[in-house]
PDB file of C-alpha atoms in Angstrom:
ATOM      1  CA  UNK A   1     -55.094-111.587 -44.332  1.00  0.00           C
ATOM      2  CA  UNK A   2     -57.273-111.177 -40.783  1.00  0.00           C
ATOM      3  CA  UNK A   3     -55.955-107.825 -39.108  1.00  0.00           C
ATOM      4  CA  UNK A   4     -54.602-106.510 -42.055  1.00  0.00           C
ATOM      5  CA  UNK A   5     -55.002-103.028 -42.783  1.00  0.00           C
ATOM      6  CA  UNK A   6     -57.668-102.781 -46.133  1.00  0.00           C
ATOM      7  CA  UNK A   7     -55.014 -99.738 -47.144  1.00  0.00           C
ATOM      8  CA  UNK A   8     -51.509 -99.930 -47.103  1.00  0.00           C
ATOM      9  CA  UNK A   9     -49.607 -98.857 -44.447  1.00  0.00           C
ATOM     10  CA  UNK A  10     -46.970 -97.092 -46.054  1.00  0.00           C
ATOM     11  CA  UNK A  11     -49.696 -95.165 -47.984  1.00  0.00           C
ATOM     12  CA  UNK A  12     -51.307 -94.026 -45.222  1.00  0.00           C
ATOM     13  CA  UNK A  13     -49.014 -92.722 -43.646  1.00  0.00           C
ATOM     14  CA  UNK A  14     -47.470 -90.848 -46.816  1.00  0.00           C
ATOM     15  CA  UNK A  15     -51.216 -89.221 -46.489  1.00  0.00           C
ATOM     16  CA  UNK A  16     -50.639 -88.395 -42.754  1.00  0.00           C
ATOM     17  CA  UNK A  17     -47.021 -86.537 -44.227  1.00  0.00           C
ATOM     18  CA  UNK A  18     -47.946 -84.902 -47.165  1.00  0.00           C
ATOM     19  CA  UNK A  19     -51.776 -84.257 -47.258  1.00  0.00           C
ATOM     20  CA  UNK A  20     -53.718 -84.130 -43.809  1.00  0.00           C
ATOM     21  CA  UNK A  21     -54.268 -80.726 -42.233  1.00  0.00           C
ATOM     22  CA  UNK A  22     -56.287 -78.613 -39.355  1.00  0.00           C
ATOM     23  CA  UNK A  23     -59.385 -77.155 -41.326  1.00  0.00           C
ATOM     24  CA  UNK A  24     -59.488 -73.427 -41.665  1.00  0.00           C
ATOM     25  CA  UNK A  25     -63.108 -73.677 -39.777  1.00  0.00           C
ATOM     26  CA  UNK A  26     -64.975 -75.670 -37.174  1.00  0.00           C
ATOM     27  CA  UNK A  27     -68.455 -75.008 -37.393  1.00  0.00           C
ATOM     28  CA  UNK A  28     -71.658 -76.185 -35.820  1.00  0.00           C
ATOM     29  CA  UNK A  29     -72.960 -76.724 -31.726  1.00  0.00           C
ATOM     30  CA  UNK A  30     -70.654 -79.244 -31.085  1.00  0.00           C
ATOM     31  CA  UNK A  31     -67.718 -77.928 -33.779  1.00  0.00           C
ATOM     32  CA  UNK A  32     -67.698 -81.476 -35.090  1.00  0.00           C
ATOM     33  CA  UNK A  33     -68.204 -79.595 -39.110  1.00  0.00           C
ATOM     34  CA  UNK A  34     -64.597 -79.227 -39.991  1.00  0.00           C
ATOM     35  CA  UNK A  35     -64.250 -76.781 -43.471  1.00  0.00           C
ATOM     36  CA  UNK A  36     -60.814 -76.858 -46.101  1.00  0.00           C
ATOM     37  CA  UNK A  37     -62.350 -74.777 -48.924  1.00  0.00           C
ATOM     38  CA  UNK A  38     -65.451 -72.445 -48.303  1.00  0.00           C
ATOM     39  CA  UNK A  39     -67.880 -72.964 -51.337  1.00  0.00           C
ATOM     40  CA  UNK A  40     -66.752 -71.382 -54.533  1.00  0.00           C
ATOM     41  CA  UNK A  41     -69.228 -71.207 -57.421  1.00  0.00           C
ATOM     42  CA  UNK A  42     -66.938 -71.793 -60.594  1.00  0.00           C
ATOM     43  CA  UNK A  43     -67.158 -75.801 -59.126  1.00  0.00           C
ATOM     44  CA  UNK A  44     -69.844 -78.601 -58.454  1.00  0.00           C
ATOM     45  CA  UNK A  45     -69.382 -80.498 -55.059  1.00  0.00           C
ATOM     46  CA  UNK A  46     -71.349 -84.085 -54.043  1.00  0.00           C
ATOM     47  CA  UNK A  47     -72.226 -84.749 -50.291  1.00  0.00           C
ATOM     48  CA  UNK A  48     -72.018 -88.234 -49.153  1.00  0.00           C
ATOM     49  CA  UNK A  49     -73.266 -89.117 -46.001  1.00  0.00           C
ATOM     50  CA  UNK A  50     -73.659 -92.534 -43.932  1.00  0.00           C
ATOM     51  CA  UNK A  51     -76.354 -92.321 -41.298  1.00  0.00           C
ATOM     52  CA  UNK A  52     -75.993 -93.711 -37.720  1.00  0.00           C
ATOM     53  CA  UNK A  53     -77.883 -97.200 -37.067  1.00  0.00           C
ATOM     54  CA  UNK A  54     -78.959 -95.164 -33.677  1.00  0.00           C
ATOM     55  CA  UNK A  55     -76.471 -97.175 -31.396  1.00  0.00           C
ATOM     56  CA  UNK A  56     -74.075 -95.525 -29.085  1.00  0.00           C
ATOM     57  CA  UNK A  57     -71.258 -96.346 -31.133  1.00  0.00           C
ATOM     58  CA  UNK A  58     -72.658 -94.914 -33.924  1.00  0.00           C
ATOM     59  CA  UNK A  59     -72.435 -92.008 -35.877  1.00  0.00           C
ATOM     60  CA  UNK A  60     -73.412 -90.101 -38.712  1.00  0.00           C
ATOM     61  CA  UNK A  61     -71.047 -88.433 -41.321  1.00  0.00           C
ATOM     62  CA  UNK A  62     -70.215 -86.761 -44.097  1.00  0.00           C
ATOM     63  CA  UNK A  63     -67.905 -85.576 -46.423  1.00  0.00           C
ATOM     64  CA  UNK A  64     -68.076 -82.686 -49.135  1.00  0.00           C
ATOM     65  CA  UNK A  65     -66.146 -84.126 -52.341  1.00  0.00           C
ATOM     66  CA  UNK A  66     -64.972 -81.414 -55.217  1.00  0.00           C
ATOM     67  CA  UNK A  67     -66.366 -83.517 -58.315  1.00  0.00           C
ATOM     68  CA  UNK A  68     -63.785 -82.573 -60.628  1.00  0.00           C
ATOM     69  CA  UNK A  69     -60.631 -82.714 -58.472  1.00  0.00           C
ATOM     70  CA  UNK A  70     -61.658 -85.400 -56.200  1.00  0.00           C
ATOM     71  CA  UNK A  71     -60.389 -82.732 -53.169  1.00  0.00           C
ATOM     72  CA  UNK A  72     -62.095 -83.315 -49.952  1.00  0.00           C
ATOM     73  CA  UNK A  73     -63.620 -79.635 -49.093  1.00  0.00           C
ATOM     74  CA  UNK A  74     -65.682 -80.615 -45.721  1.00  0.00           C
ATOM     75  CA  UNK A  75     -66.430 -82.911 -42.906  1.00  0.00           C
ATOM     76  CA  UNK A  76     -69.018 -84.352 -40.766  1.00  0.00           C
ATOM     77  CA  UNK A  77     -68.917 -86.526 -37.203  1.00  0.00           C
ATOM     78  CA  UNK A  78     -71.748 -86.485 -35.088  1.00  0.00           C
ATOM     79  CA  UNK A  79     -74.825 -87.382 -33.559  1.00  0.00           C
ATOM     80  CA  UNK A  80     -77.693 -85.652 -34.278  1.00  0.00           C
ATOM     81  CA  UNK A  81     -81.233 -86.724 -34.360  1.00  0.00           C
ATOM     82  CA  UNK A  82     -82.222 -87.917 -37.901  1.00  0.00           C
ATOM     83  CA  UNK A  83     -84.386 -84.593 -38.164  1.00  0.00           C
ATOM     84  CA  UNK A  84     -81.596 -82.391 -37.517  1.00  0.00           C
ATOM     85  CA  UNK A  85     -78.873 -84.363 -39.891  1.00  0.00           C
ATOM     86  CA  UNK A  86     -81.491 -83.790 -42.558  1.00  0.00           C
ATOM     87  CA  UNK A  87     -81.353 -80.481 -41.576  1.00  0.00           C
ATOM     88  CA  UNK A  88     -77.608 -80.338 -41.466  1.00  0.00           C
ATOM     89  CA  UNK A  89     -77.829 -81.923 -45.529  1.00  0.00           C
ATOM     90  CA  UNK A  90     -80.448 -79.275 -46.450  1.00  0.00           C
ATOM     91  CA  UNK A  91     -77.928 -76.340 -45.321  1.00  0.00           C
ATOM     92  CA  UNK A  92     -74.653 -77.684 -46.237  1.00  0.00           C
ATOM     93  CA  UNK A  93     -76.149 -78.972 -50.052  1.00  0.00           C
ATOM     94  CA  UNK A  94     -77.493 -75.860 -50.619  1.00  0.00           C
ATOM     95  CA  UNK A  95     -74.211 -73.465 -49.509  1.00  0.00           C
ATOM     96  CA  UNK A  96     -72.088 -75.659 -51.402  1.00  0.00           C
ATOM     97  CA  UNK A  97     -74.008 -74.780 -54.907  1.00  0.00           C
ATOM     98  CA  UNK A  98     -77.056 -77.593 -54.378  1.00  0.00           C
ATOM     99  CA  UNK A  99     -74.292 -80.052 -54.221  1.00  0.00           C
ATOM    100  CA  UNK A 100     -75.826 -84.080 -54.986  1.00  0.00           C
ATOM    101  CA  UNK A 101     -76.564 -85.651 -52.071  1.00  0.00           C
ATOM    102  CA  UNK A 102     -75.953 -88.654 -51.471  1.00  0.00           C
ATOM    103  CA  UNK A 103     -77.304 -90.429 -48.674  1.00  0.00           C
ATOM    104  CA  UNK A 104     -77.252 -94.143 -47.648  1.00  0.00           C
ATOM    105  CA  UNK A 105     -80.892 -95.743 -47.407  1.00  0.00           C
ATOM    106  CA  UNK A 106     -80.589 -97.411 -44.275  1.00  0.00           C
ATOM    107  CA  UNK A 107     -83.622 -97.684 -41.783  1.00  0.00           C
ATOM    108  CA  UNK A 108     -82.862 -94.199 -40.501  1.00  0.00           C
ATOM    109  CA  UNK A 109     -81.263 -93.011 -43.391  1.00  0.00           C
ATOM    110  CA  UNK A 110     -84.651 -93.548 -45.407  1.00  0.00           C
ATOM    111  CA  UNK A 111     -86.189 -90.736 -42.742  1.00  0.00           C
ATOM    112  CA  UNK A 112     -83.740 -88.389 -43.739  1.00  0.00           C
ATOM    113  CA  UNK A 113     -83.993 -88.690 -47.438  1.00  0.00           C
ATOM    114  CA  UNK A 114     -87.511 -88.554 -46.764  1.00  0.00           C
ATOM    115  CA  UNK A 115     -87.176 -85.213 -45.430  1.00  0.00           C
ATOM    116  CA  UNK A 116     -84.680 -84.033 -47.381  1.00  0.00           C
ATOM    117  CA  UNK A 117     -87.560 -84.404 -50.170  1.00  0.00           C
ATOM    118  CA  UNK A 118     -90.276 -82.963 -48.102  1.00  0.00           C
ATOM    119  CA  UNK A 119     -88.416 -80.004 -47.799  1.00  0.00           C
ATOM    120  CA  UNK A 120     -87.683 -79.567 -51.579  1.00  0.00           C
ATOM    121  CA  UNK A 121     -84.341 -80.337 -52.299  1.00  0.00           C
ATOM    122  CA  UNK A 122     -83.821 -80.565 -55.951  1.00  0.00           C
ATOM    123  CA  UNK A 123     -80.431 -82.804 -56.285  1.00  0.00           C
ATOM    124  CA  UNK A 124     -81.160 -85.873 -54.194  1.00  0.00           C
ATOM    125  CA  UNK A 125     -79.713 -89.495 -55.568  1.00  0.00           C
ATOM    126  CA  UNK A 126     -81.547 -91.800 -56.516  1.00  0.00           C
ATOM    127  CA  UNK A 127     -81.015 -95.287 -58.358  1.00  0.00           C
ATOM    128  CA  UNK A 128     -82.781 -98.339 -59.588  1.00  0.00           C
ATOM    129  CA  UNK A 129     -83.120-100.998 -56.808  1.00  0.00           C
ATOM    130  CA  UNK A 130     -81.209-104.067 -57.934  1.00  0.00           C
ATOM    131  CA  UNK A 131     -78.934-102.102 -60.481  1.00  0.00           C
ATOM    132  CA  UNK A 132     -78.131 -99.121 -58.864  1.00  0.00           C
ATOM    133  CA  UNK A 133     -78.413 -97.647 -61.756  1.00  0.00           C
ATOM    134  CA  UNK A 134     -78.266 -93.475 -61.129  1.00  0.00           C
ATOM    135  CA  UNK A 135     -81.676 -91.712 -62.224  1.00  0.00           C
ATOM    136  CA  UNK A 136     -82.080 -88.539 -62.532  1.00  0.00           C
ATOM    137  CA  UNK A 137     -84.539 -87.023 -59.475  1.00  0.00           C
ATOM    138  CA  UNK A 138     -87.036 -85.474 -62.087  1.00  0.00           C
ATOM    139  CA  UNK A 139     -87.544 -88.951 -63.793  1.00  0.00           C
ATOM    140  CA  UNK A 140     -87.438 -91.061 -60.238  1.00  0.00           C
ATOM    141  CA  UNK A 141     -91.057 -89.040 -59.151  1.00  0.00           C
ATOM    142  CA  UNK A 142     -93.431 -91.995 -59.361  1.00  0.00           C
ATOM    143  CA  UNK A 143     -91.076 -94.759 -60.237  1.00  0.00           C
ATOM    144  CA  UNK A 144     -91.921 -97.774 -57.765  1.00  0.00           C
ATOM    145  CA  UNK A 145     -88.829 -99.110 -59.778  1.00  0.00           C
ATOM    146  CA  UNK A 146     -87.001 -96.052 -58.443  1.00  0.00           C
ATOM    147  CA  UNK A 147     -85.226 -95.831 -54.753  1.00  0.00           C
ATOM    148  CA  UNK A 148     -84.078 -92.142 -53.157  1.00  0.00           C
ATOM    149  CA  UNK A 149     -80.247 -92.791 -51.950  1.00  0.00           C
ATOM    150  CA  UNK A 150     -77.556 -95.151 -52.326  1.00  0.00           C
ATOM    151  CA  UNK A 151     -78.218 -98.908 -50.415  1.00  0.00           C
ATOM    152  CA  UNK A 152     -74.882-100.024 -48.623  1.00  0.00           C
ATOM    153  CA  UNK A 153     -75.465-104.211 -49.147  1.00  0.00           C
ATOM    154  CA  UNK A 154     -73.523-107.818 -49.302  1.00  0.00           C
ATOM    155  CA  UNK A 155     -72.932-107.061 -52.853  1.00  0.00           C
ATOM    156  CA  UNK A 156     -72.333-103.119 -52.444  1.00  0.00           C
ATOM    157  CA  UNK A 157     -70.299-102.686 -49.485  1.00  0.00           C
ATOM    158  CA  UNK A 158     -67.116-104.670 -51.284  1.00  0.00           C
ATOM    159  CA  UNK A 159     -67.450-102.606 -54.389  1.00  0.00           C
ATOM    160  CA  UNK A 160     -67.327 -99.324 -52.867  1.00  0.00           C
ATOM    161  CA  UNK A 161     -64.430-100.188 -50.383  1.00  0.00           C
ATOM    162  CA  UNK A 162     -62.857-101.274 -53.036  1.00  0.00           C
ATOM    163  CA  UNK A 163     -63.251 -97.889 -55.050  1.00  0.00           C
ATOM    164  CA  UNK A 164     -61.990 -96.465 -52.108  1.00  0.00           C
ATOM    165  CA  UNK A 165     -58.912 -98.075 -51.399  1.00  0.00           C
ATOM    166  CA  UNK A 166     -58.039 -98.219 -55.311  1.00  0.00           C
ATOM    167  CA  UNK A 167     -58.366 -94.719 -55.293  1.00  0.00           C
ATOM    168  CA  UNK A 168     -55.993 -93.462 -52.065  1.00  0.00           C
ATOM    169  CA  UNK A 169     -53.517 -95.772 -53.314  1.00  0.00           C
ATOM    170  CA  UNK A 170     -53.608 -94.144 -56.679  1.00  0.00           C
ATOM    171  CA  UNK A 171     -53.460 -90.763 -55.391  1.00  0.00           C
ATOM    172  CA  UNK A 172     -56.577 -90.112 -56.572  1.00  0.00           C
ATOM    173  CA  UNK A 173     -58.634 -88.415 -53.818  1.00  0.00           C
ATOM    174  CA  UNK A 174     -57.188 -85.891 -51.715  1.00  0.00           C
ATOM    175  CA  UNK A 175     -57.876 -86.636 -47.739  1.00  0.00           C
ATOM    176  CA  UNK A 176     -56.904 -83.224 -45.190  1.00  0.00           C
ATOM    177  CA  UNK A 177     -58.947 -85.336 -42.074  1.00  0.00           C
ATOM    178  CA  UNK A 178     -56.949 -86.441 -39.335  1.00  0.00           C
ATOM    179  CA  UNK A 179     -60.348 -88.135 -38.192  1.00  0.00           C
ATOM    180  CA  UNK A 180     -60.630 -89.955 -41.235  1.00  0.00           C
ATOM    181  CA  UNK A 181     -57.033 -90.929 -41.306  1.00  0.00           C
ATOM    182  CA  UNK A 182     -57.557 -92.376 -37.571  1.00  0.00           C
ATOM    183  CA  UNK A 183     -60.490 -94.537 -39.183  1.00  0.00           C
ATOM    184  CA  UNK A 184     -58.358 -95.914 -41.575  1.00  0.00           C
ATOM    185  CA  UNK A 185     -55.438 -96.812 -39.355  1.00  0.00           C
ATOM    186  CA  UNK A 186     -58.472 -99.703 -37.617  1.00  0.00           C
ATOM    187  CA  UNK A 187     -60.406-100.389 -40.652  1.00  0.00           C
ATOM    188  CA  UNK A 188     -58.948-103.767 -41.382  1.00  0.00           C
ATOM    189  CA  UNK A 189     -60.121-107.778 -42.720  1.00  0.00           C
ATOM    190  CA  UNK A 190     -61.778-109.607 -40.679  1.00  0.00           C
ATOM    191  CA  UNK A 191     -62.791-112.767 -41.761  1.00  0.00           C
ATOM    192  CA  UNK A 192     -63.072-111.687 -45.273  1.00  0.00           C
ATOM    193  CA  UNK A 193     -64.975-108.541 -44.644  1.00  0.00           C
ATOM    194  CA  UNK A 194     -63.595-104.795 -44.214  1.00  0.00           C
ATOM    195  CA  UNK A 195     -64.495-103.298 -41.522  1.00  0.00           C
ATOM    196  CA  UNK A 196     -63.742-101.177 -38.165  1.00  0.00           C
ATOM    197  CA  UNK A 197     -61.681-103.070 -35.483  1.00  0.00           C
ATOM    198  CA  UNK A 198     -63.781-103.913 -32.426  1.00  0.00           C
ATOM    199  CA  UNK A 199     -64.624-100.507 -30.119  1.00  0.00           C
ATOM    200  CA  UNK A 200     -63.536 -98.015 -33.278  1.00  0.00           C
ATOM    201  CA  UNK A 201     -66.379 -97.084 -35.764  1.00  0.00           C
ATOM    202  CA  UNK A 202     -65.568 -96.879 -39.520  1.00  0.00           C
ATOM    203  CA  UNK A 203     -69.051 -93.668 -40.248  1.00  0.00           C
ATOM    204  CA  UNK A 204     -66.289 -91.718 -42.346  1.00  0.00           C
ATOM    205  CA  UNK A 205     -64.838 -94.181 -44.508  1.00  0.00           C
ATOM    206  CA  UNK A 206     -68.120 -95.708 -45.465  1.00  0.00           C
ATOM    207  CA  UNK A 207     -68.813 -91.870 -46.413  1.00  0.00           C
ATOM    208  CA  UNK A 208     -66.608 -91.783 -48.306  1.00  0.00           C
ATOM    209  CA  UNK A 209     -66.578 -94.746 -49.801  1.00  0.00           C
ATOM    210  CA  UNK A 210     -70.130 -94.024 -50.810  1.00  0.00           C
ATOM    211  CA  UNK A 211     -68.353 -90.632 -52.692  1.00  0.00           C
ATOM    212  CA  UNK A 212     -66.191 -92.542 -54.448  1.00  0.00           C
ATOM    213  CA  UNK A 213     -68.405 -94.919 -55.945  1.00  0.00           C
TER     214      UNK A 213
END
């Protein structure tokens, strides 16, 4: 229905009870990089990051995912320039054990995958156009068939929300942000299509979402 929440009231707010928490550090110029669990090597971590259109009600995000738990570990809200949220990837992939990132391949988020490359980093997605079929970065060099990051479309965007909202209402991921909570209180259907209500944004759940998938 129109204005409907795309996940469950009830369930959100049992997240808001039982799971959501300060973070034990805020790091970064503007303190926007909120930490739960400083990187510990016995596990293997993905980065998933949407990257602002440029617009003033824009931002950029991301979230560090544990892989095997599903345990959200870090956060990301900001806007930087695309050079330094490359920057920001670069430093955060590499602390947290050369983590996979995962970027979306929008206009600007095509510069920072580009220079996430240029700079060496050795566990960037990448996936077939069309399919979306994950290749391995080794075998993507020189593969016109081959696209760095993950493209957010008409026929991905429903598939990855819906990921995301079958996996918070099966308990599935852990969420400790308050700020991604707040997303998901205005992320609702409008006309068909999930999305944020008019004058909130929606950076972190399509982060996320991204993670999930």
């Amino acid at each position: 229905t129109s204005g409907q929440s795309v996940v469950d009231g009830l369930i959100l707010e049992e997240y808001k009870n039982t799971q959501v928490k300060e973070p034990i550090e805020k790091r970064g110029i503007d303190s926007n990089v909120w930490i739960w669990e400083p990187p510990n090597y016995t596990k293997d971590y993905i980065v998933c990051a949407d990257v602002s259109r440029g617009d003033s009600t824009d931002y950029s995000a991301f979230h560090i995912l544990d892989i095997e738990s599903l345990e959200q570990v870090a956060e990301y809200k900001g806007k930087p320039t695309s050079d330094l949220f490359a920057e920001m990837l670069y430093t955060t992939g590499v602390e947290y054990k050369e983590a996979m990132l995962v970027v979306e391949n929008n206009n600007v988020g095509f510069s920072v995958l580009e220079k996430l490359l240029e700079k060496g980093y050795k566990n960037v997605y990448h996936s077939k156009k069309g399919s979306h079929q994950f290749v391995e970065q080794h075998a993507a060099l020189g593969d016109s068939s081959v696209v760095p990051g993950f493209t957010t479309s008409l026929k991905t965007r429903p598939l990855i929300i819906a990921k995301f909202e079958e996996f918070i209402r099966n308990k599935v991921l852990t969420i400790y942000s308050k700020r991604l909570a707040n997303e998901l209180d205005t992320f609702i259907w409008k006309n068909g299509r999930p999305e944020a209500q008019r004058g909130y944004n929606d950076d972190l759940v399509m982060a996320a979402a991204i993670g999930c998938w």
